[in-house]
PDB file of C-alpha atoms in Angstrom:
ATOM      1  CA  ASN A 251      13.532 151.973   4.436  1.00 60.00           C
ATOM      2  CA  ALA A 252      12.926 150.447   7.857  1.00 73.00           C
ATOM      3  CA  GLY A 253      15.436 147.574   7.574  1.00 91.00           C
ATOM      4  CA  VAL A 254      14.534 144.605   9.761  1.00 95.00           C
ATOM      5  CA  THR A 255      11.494 145.106  11.986  1.00 95.00           C
ATOM      6  CA  GLN A 256      10.407 142.733  14.724  1.00 96.00           C
ATOM      7  CA  THR A 257       6.959 142.612  16.277  1.00 96.00           C
ATOM      8  CA  PRO A 258       6.279 142.645  19.201  1.00 96.00           C
ATOM      9  CA  LYS A 259       9.190 144.128  21.143  1.00 94.00           C
ATOM     10  CA  PHE A 260       8.109 142.694  24.485  1.00 95.00           C
ATOM     11  CA  ARG A 261       5.756 139.898  25.511  1.00 96.00           C
ATOM     12  CA  VAL A 262       4.922 137.922  28.614  1.00 97.00           C
ATOM     13  CA  LEU A 263       3.347 134.506  28.111  1.00 97.00           C
ATOM     14  CA  LYS A 264       1.990 131.920  30.463  1.00 97.00           C
ATOM     15  CA  THR A 265       3.318 128.398  30.186  1.00 98.00           C
ATOM     16  CA  GLY A 266       1.416 126.538  27.501  1.00 97.00           C
ATOM     17  CA  GLN A 267       0.270 129.605  25.585  1.00 97.00           C
ATOM     18  CA  SER A 268       1.137 130.076  21.954  1.00 96.00           C
ATOM     19  CA  MET A 269       2.351 133.091  20.055  1.00 96.00           C
ATOM     20  CA  THR A 270       3.922 134.193  16.801  1.00 97.00           C
ATOM     21  CA  LEU A 271       6.832 136.567  16.394  1.00 97.00           C
ATOM     22  CA  LEU A 272       6.921 138.501  13.154  1.00 97.00           C
ATOM     23  CA  CYS A 273      10.032 139.596  11.323  1.00 97.00           C
ATOM     24  CA  ALA A 274       9.657 141.876   8.338  1.00 97.00           C
ATOM     25  CA  GLN A 275      12.399 143.205   6.083  1.00 96.00           C
ATOM     26  CA  ASP A 276      12.054 145.699   3.276  1.00 94.00           C
ATOM     27  CA  MET A 277      15.464 145.145   1.693  1.00 93.00           C
ATOM     28  CA  ASN A 278      14.460 142.286  -0.634  1.00 93.00           C
ATOM     29  CA  HIS A 279      16.823 139.930   1.180  1.00 94.00           C
ATOM     30  CA  GLU A 280      16.694 136.249   0.322  1.00 94.00           C
ATOM     31  CA  TYR A 281      18.120 134.881   3.566  1.00 94.00           C
ATOM     32  CA  MET A 282      16.408 135.269   6.918  1.00 96.00           C
ATOM     33  CA  TYR A 283      17.295 133.933  10.344  1.00 96.00           C
ATOM     34  CA  TRP A 284      15.884 133.584  13.831  1.00 97.00           C
ATOM     35  CA  TYR A 285      18.319 133.574  16.757  1.00 97.00           C
ATOM     36  CA  ARG A 286      17.845 133.494  20.494  1.00 97.00           C
ATOM     37  CA  GLN A 287      20.193 135.264  22.859  1.00 94.00           C
ATOM     38  CA  ASP A 288      20.764 133.961  26.357  1.00 93.00           C
ATOM     39  CA  PRO A 289      23.310 135.184  28.921  1.00 88.00           C
ATOM     40  CA  GLY A 290      26.682 133.498  28.539  1.00 85.00           C
ATOM     41  CA  MET A 291      25.561 131.595  25.462  1.00 88.00           C
ATOM     42  CA  GLY A 292      25.722 134.209  22.759  1.00 89.00           C
ATOM     43  CA  LEU A 293      23.342 133.882  19.851  1.00 92.00           C
ATOM     44  CA  ARG A 294      22.078 130.489  18.812  1.00 94.00           C
ATOM     45  CA  LEU A 295      20.367 129.815  15.516  1.00 94.00           C
ATOM     46  CA  ILE A 296      16.806 128.502  15.799  1.00 97.00           C
ATOM     47  CA  HIS A 297      15.637 128.319  12.181  1.00 97.00           C
ATOM     48  CA  TYR A 298      16.586 129.963   8.946  1.00 95.00           C
ATOM     49  CA  SER A 299      15.339 130.414   5.398  1.00 95.00           C
ATOM     50  CA  VAL A 300      17.264 130.681   2.157  1.00 92.00           C
ATOM     51  CA  GLY A 301      14.297 131.965   0.206  1.00 93.00           C
ATOM     52  CA  GLU A 302      10.541 132.332   0.009  1.00 95.00           C
ATOM     53  CA  GLY A 303       8.772 129.076   0.797  1.00 94.00           C
ATOM     54  CA  THR A 304      11.852 127.384   2.288  1.00 94.00           C
ATOM     55  CA  THR A 305      12.854 126.888   5.907  1.00 96.00           C
ATOM     56  CA  ALA A 306      15.452 124.804   7.710  1.00 94.00           C
ATOM     57  CA  LYS A 307      16.420 123.914  11.266  1.00 94.00           C
ATOM     58  CA  GLY A 308      19.281 125.568  13.032  1.00 93.00           C
ATOM     59  CA  GLU A 309      21.091 124.671  16.215  1.00 91.00           C
ATOM     60  CA  VAL A 310      18.151 124.847  18.667  1.00 96.00           C
ATOM     61  CA  PRO A 311      14.888 124.260  16.740  1.00 97.00           C
ATOM     62  CA  ASP A 312      12.914 122.238  19.292  1.00 96.00           C
ATOM     63  CA  GLY A 313       9.706 123.911  20.444  1.00 96.00           C
ATOM     64  CA  TYR A 314       9.633 126.373  17.544  1.00 98.00           C
ATOM     65  CA  ASN A 315       8.146 126.434  14.079  1.00 97.00           C
ATOM     66  CA  VAL A 316       8.642 128.913  11.268  1.00 98.00           C
ATOM     67  CA  SER A 317       7.078 129.944   8.002  1.00 97.00           C
ATOM     68  CA  ARG A 318       8.216 132.083   5.074  1.00 97.00           C
ATOM     69  CA  LEU A 319       5.168 132.470   2.882  1.00 95.00           C
ATOM     70  CA  LYS A 320       6.289 135.876   1.639  1.00 96.00           C
ATOM     71  CA  LYS A 321       9.852 136.876   0.882  1.00 96.00           C
ATOM     72  CA  GLN A 322       9.747 139.852   3.202  1.00 97.00           C
ATOM     73  CA  ASN A 323       8.334 138.046   6.259  1.00 97.00           C
ATOM     74  CA  PHE A 324       9.699 135.310   8.490  1.00 98.00           C
ATOM     75  CA  LEU A 325       7.436 134.117  11.294  1.00 98.00           C
ATOM     76  CA  LEU A 326       8.566 132.285  14.404  1.00 98.00           C
ATOM     77  CA  GLY A 327       5.912 130.350  16.286  1.00 98.00           C
ATOM     78  CA  LEU A 328       5.816 128.901  19.758  1.00 96.00           C
ATOM     79  CA  GLU A 329       2.985 126.371  19.956  1.00 92.00           C
ATOM     80  CA  SER A 330       3.192 125.719  23.701  1.00 96.00           C
ATOM     81  CA  ALA A 331       5.509 128.106  25.471  1.00 96.00           C
ATOM     82  CA  ALA A 332       7.832 126.858  28.212  1.00 97.00           C
ATOM     83  CA  PRO A 333       9.874 128.830  30.754  1.00 97.00           C
ATOM     84  CA  SER A 334      13.028 127.599  28.987  1.00 96.00           C
ATOM     85  CA  GLN A 335      11.969 129.727  26.015  1.00 97.00           C
ATOM     86  CA  THR A 336      12.368 132.913  28.009  1.00 97.00           C
ATOM     87  CA  SER A 337      14.944 134.761  25.946  1.00 97.00           C
ATOM     88  CA  VAL A 338      15.613 137.645  23.621  1.00 95.00           C
ATOM     89  CA  TYR A 339      14.836 136.731  20.040  1.00 97.00           C
ATOM     90  CA  PHE A 340      16.578 138.345  17.101  1.00 96.00           C
ATOM     91  CA  CYS A 341      15.723 138.203  13.463  1.00 97.00           C
ATOM     92  CA  ALA A 342      18.317 138.868  10.778  1.00 96.00           C
ATOM     93  CA  SER A 343      18.409 138.984   7.014  1.00 95.00           C
ATOM     94  CA  LYS A 344      21.014 138.877   4.281  1.00 93.00           C
ATOM     95  CA  LEU A 345      21.139 139.691   0.627  1.00 90.00           C
ATOM     96  CA  THR A 346      22.701 137.340  -1.891  1.00 85.00           C
ATOM     97  CA  GLY A 347      26.167 138.604  -2.766  1.00 81.00           C
ATOM     98  CA  ILE A 348      26.510 140.586   0.441  1.00 79.00           C
ATOM     99  CA  THR A 349      28.389 138.854   3.203  1.00 81.00           C
ATOM    100  CA  GLU A 350      27.025 140.425   6.376  1.00 89.00           C
ATOM    101  CA  ALA A 351      23.608 140.017   7.960  1.00 91.00           C
ATOM    102  CA  PHE A 352      21.426 142.807   9.331  1.00 93.00           C
ATOM    103  CA  PHE A 353      19.575 142.436  12.598  1.00 94.00           C
ATOM    104  CA  GLY A 354      16.293 143.599  14.021  1.00 95.00           C
ATOM    105  CA  GLN A 355      15.920 145.249  17.421  1.00 93.00           C
ATOM    106  CA  GLY A 356      14.907 142.085  19.203  1.00 94.00           C
ATOM    107  CA  THR A 357      11.867 140.691  21.028  1.00 96.00           C
ATOM    108  CA  ARG A 358      12.130 140.127  24.751  1.00 95.00           C
ATOM    109  CA  LEU A 359       9.931 137.154  25.654  1.00 97.00           C
ATOM    110  CA  THR A 360       9.227 136.021  29.193  1.00 97.00           C
ATOM    111  CA  VAL A 361       7.379 132.780  29.844  1.00 97.00           C
ATOM    112  CA  VAL A 362       6.001 132.454  33.372  1.00 97.00           C
TER     113      VAL A 362
ATOM    114  CA  ALA B 185      32.250 122.132  12.491  1.00 75.00           C
ATOM    115  CA  GLN B 186      32.690 125.870  12.354  1.00 83.00           C
ATOM    116  CA  SER B 187      33.057 127.675  15.655  1.00 89.00           C
ATOM    117  CA  VAL B 188      34.289 130.849  17.274  1.00 94.00           C
ATOM    118  CA  ALA B 189      35.546 131.435  20.779  1.00 96.00           C
ATOM    119  CA  GLN B 190      35.690 134.638  22.745  1.00 97.00           C
ATOM    120  CA  PRO B 191      37.832 133.776  25.752  1.00 96.00           C
ATOM    121  CA  GLU B 192      37.018 136.869  27.805  1.00 96.00           C
ATOM    122  CA  ASP B 193      33.574 137.492  29.258  1.00 95.00           C
ATOM    123  CA  GLN B 194      34.511 141.069  30.092  1.00 97.00           C
ATOM    124  CA  VAL B 195      37.264 143.508  29.217  1.00 98.00           C
ATOM    125  CA  ASN B 196      37.849 146.675  31.187  1.00 98.00           C
ATOM    126  CA  VAL B 197      39.908 149.502  29.770  1.00 98.00           C
ATOM    127  CA  ALA B 198      40.491 153.114  30.716  1.00 98.00           C
ATOM    128  CA  GLU B 199      39.228 155.806  28.382  1.00 98.00           C
ATOM    129  CA  GLY B 200      41.953 156.841  25.954  1.00 97.00           C
ATOM    130  CA  ASN B 201      43.809 153.548  26.224  1.00 98.00           C
ATOM    131  CA  PRO B 202      43.974 151.024  23.386  1.00 97.00           C
ATOM    132  CA  LEU B 203      41.548 148.132  23.553  1.00 97.00           C
ATOM    133  CA  THR B 204      41.613 144.575  22.276  1.00 98.00           C
ATOM    134  CA  VAL B 205      38.734 142.090  22.267  1.00 98.00           C
ATOM    135  CA  LYS B 206      39.877 138.597  21.399  1.00 98.00           C
ATOM    136  CA  CYS B 207      38.359 136.045  19.033  1.00 98.00           C
ATOM    137  CA  THR B 208      39.627 132.741  17.740  1.00 97.00           C
ATOM    138  CA  TYR B 209      37.952 130.611  15.131  1.00 95.00           C
ATOM    139  CA  SER B 210      37.804 127.129  13.723  1.00 92.00           C
ATOM    140  CA  VAL B 211      36.606 126.688  10.161  1.00 86.00           C
ATOM    141  CA  SER B 212      37.097 124.440   7.224  1.00 83.00           C
ATOM    142  CA  GLY B 213      38.067 126.387   4.170  1.00 82.00           C
ATOM    143  CA  ASN B 214      38.520 130.132   3.955  1.00 83.00           C
ATOM    144  CA  PRO B 215      37.028 131.990   6.887  1.00 87.00           C
ATOM    145  CA  TYR B 216      34.503 134.790   6.553  1.00 91.00           C
ATOM    146  CA  LEU B 217      34.754 136.617   9.885  1.00 94.00           C
ATOM    147  CA  PHE B 218      32.667 139.383  11.394  1.00 95.00           C
ATOM    148  CA  TRP B 219      32.401 141.623  14.415  1.00 97.00           C
ATOM    149  CA  TYR B 220      29.092 142.944  15.666  1.00 96.00           C
ATOM    150  CA  VAL B 221      28.323 145.299  18.542  1.00 96.00           C
ATOM    151  CA  GLN B 222      25.226 145.333  20.719  1.00 94.00           C
ATOM    152  CA  TYR B 223      24.291 148.369  22.770  1.00 92.00           C
ATOM    153  CA  PRO B 224      21.829 147.927  25.674  1.00 87.00           C
ATOM    154  CA  ASN B 225      18.324 146.965  24.555  1.00 82.00           C
ATOM    155  CA  ARG B 226      19.320 147.157  20.899  1.00 85.00           C
ATOM    156  CA  GLY B 227      19.937 144.737  18.076  1.00 88.00           C
ATOM    157  CA  LEU B 228      23.316 143.785  16.728  1.00 92.00           C
ATOM    158  CA  GLN B 229      25.106 146.286  14.540  1.00 94.00           C
ATOM    159  CA  PHE B 230      27.677 145.235  11.977  1.00 94.00           C
ATOM    160  CA  LEU B 231      31.161 146.644  12.667  1.00 96.00           C
ATOM    161  CA  LEU B 232      33.513 145.042  10.191  1.00 96.00           C
ATOM    162  CA  LYS B 233      34.385 141.884   8.295  1.00 95.00           C
ATOM    163  CA  TYR B 234      37.282 139.926   6.892  1.00 94.00           C
ATOM    164  CA  ILE B 235      36.759 138.113   3.629  1.00 91.00           C
ATOM    165  CA  THR B 236      40.128 138.167   1.913  1.00 87.00           C
ATOM    166  CA  GLY B 237      43.056 140.472   1.298  1.00 88.00           C
ATOM    167  CA  ASP B 238      44.720 142.770   3.817  1.00 90.00           C
ATOM    168  CA  ASN B 239      44.953 141.212   7.256  1.00 93.00           C
ATOM    169  CA  LEU B 240      44.054 144.501   8.939  1.00 96.00           C
ATOM    170  CA  VAL B 241      40.486 145.517   8.254  1.00 96.00           C
ATOM    171  CA  LYS B 242      38.929 148.803   9.255  1.00 96.00           C
ATOM    172  CA  GLY B 243      35.341 149.265  10.274  1.00 94.00           C
ATOM    173  CA  SER B 244      32.860 151.607  11.858  1.00 92.00           C
ATOM    174  CA  TYR B 245      33.482 153.932  14.822  1.00 92.00           C
ATOM    175  CA  GLY B 246      37.286 153.698  14.526  1.00 95.00           C
ATOM    176  CA  PHE B 247      37.435 149.956  15.133  1.00 97.00           C
ATOM    177  CA  GLU B 248      39.753 147.646  13.273  1.00 97.00           C
ATOM    178  CA  ALA B 249      40.498 143.936  13.406  1.00 98.00           C
ATOM    179  CA  GLU B 250      43.565 141.896  12.679  1.00 97.00           C
ATOM    180  CA  PHE B 251      43.220 138.559  10.924  1.00 96.00           C
ATOM    181  CA  ASN B 252      45.959 136.065  11.770  1.00 95.00           C
ATOM    182  CA  LYS B 253      45.685 132.822   9.864  1.00 93.00           C
ATOM    183  CA  SER B 254      48.481 130.989  11.682  1.00 93.00           C
ATOM    184  CA  GLN B 255      46.934 131.752  15.074  1.00 95.00           C
ATOM    185  CA  THR B 256      43.343 131.431  13.769  1.00 95.00           C
ATOM    186  CA  SER B 257      42.500 134.710  15.428  1.00 97.00           C
ATOM    187  CA  PHE B 258      40.514 137.791  14.536  1.00 97.00           C
ATOM    188  CA  HIS B 259      40.990 140.282  17.370  1.00 98.00           C
ATOM    189  CA  LEU B 260      39.068 143.533  17.484  1.00 98.00           C
ATOM    190  CA  LYS B 261      41.093 146.637  18.267  1.00 98.00           C
ATOM    191  CA  LYS B 262      40.785 150.354  18.729  1.00 98.00           C
ATOM    192  CA  PRO B 263      43.709 152.713  19.361  1.00 97.00           C
ATOM    193  CA  SER B 264      41.884 154.939  21.852  1.00 97.00           C
ATOM    194  CA  ALA B 265      38.799 153.749  23.723  1.00 97.00           C
ATOM    195  CA  LEU B 266      35.779 155.942  24.407  1.00 97.00           C
ATOM    196  CA  VAL B 267      33.249 155.548  27.212  1.00 96.00           C
ATOM    197  CA  SER B 268      30.614 155.268  24.484  1.00 95.00           C
ATOM    198  CA  ASP B 269      32.341 152.112  23.204  1.00 96.00           C
ATOM    199  CA  SER B 270      31.025 150.261  26.250  1.00 97.00           C
ATOM    200  CA  ALA B 271      28.825 147.500  24.845  1.00 96.00           C
ATOM    201  CA  LEU B 272      28.624 143.777  24.136  1.00 95.00           C
ATOM    202  CA  TYR B 273      30.783 142.604  21.237  1.00 97.00           C
ATOM    203  CA  PHE B 274      30.252 139.453  19.230  1.00 96.00           C
ATOM    204  CA  CYS B 275      32.605 137.697  16.875  1.00 97.00           C
ATOM    205  CA  ALA B 276      31.009 135.536  14.187  1.00 95.00           C
ATOM    206  CA  VAL B 277      31.994 133.219  11.383  1.00 92.00           C
ATOM    207  CA  ARG B 278      29.910 132.456   8.353  1.00 88.00           C
ATOM    208  CA  ASP B 279      29.232 128.835   7.588  1.00 80.00           C
ATOM    209  CA  ALA B 280      28.639 128.623   3.861  1.00 72.00           C
ATOM    210  CA  THR B 281      28.237 124.856   3.807  1.00 70.00           C
ATOM    211  CA  SER B 282      25.803 123.806   1.119  1.00 64.00           C
ATOM    212  CA  GLY B 283      24.937 127.399   0.382  1.00 66.00           C
ATOM    213  CA  THR B 284      23.062 127.922   3.609  1.00 70.00           C
ATOM    214  CA  TYR B 285      25.106 130.916   4.777  1.00 80.00           C
ATOM    215  CA  LYS B 286      24.544 130.545   8.501  1.00 86.00           C
ATOM    216  CA  TYR B 287      26.289 132.750  11.025  1.00 89.00           C
ATOM    217  CA  ILE B 288      27.873 131.199  14.106  1.00 91.00           C
ATOM    218  CA  PHE B 289      28.444 133.559  16.986  1.00 93.00           C
ATOM    219  CA  GLY B 290      30.760 133.560  19.935  1.00 94.00           C
ATOM    220  CA  THR B 291      29.433 134.010  23.447  1.00 94.00           C
ATOM    221  CA  GLY B 292      30.174 137.717  23.468  1.00 95.00           C
ATOM    222  CA  THR B 293      32.582 139.969  25.358  1.00 96.00           C
ATOM    223  CA  ARG B 294      31.356 142.863  27.432  1.00 96.00           C
ATOM    224  CA  LEU B 295      33.582 145.884  27.030  1.00 97.00           C
ATOM    225  CA  LYS B 296      33.600 148.471  29.797  1.00 97.00           C
ATOM    226  CA  VAL B 297      35.461 151.683  29.179  1.00 97.00           C
ATOM    227  CA  LEU B 298      36.102 153.530  32.399  1.00 96.00           C
ATOM    228  CA  ALA B 299      36.247 157.316  32.513  1.00 94.00           C
TER     229      ALA B 299
END
């Protein structure tokens, strides 16, 4: 039981490049979330999903897209990376009936 | 709109002394409140939660939190701090509007426990 696993852990991108961050959970959780963490700003919600095949925008969705084709995976895409997207990205998941969310280890992304 | 505030960017405390990390909230309806801890280069770990019932909730690693409805606060406490408690602490509230169950986090408080 690995919990919430994020891939990759580190990445450096050039401005304009694209990439996909993968979040995988093996706990059969319905809810999944993508957050970004920036100094002094805490965690801000990018996108979330309440179940397989559904996604919704969070607080800071611009420049990101997501997909949840399988229940266990939640992908975060950057189509054209910008330096403002330099951040640490966290994925989380939650089971229906359980109140707290569980987090992955994070992906540190630098856009130069 | 739901929100949480952590008024202190950093809290310093001597090892063995009691610690308090402050959190206030603004929600419509009954609050679901959480504390998470983040150690360097790690993800967030769940510490404790308040859903209903006793205003003093106990969590992992000897931490506890006091829910105060009249002051809309949910302060994290520990009777005797350890150097290993040094980390970044986040307060969060769950927004259950329309069944979306989103979590709204404060800006975090860095706790430094000095030996």
